[in-house]
Amino acid sequence: VGAFLFSTYTSMYASAKAGLLQYTRSMATEFAPDGIRVNALAPGTVDTDMVRANPPEAQERMAGAALLRRAAHPDELVGP
């Protein structure tokens, strides 16, 4: 989410996320002619130690911003 949205005091975090998104897009363009796909996951809030370190109100606000109105569980981000 940090690649798409902004908030005060998150400049380094948001810059890193945006950089990874652009890196993924560039890699996808470079490898597409060889039939190689490059993808990025941007799930929004995920139930991690970093999220749980925030006050409960902040955790609720982050989860409420997600389309499912909850934080994702890390197991939900695993693919085939």
Short mmCIF file of N, CA and C in Angstrom, two decimals, residues 40-43 46 72-80:
data_model
loop_
_atom_site.label_atom_id
_atom_site.label_comp_id
_atom_site.label_asym_id
_atom_site.label_seq_id
_atom_site.Cartn_x
_atom_site.Cartn_y
_atom_site.Cartn_z
N ALA A 40 4.33 -8.74 -8.61
CA ALA A 40 4.49 -8.20 -7.25
C ALA A 40 3.17 -8.36 -6.52
N LEU A 41 3.24 -8.62 -5.25
CA LEU A 41 2.05 -8.66 -4.41
C LEU A 41 1.95 -7.34 -3.66
N ALA A 42 0.76 -6.80 -3.63
CA ALA A 42 0.50 -5.58 -2.85
C ALA A 42 -0.79 -5.81 -2.06
N PRO A 43 -0.71 -6.66 -1.04
CA PRO A 43 -1.92 -7.09 -0.34
C PRO A 43 -2.52 -6.08 0.63
N VAL A 46 -1.02 -6.70 6.34
CA VAL A 46 -0.83 -8.13 6.63
C VAL A 46 -0.54 -8.26 8.12
N ALA A 72 -4.74 -9.22 6.15
CA ALA A 72 -4.51 -10.53 5.54
C ALA A 72 -3.62 -11.36 6.45
N HIS A 73 -3.76 -12.65 6.39
CA HIS A 73 -2.87 -13.56 7.11
C HIS A 73 -1.73 -13.92 6.16
N PRO A 74 -0.50 -14.01 6.63
CA PRO A 74 0.63 -14.33 5.74
C PRO A 74 0.41 -15.58 4.88
N ASP A 75 -0.29 -16.57 5.40
CA ASP A 75 -0.55 -17.79 4.62
C ASP A 75 -1.38 -17.53 3.37
N GLU A 76 -2.13 -16.43 3.36
CA GLU A 76 -2.96 -16.10 2.21
C GLU A 76 -2.14 -15.59 1.03
N LEU A 77 -0.88 -15.29 1.26
CA LEU A 77 -0.04 -14.72 0.21
C LEU A 77 0.81 -15.76 -0.49
N VAL A 78 0.62 -17.02 -0.15
CA VAL A 78 1.41 -18.10 -0.72
C VAL A 78 0.73 -18.61 -1.98
N GLY A 79 1.50 -18.74 -3.04
CA GLY A 79 0.94 -19.22 -4.30
C GLY A 79 1.25 -20.69 -4.55
N PRO A 80 0.85 -21.15 -5.71
CA PRO A 80 1.09 -22.56 -6.05
C PRO A 80 2.56 -22.89 -6.18
#
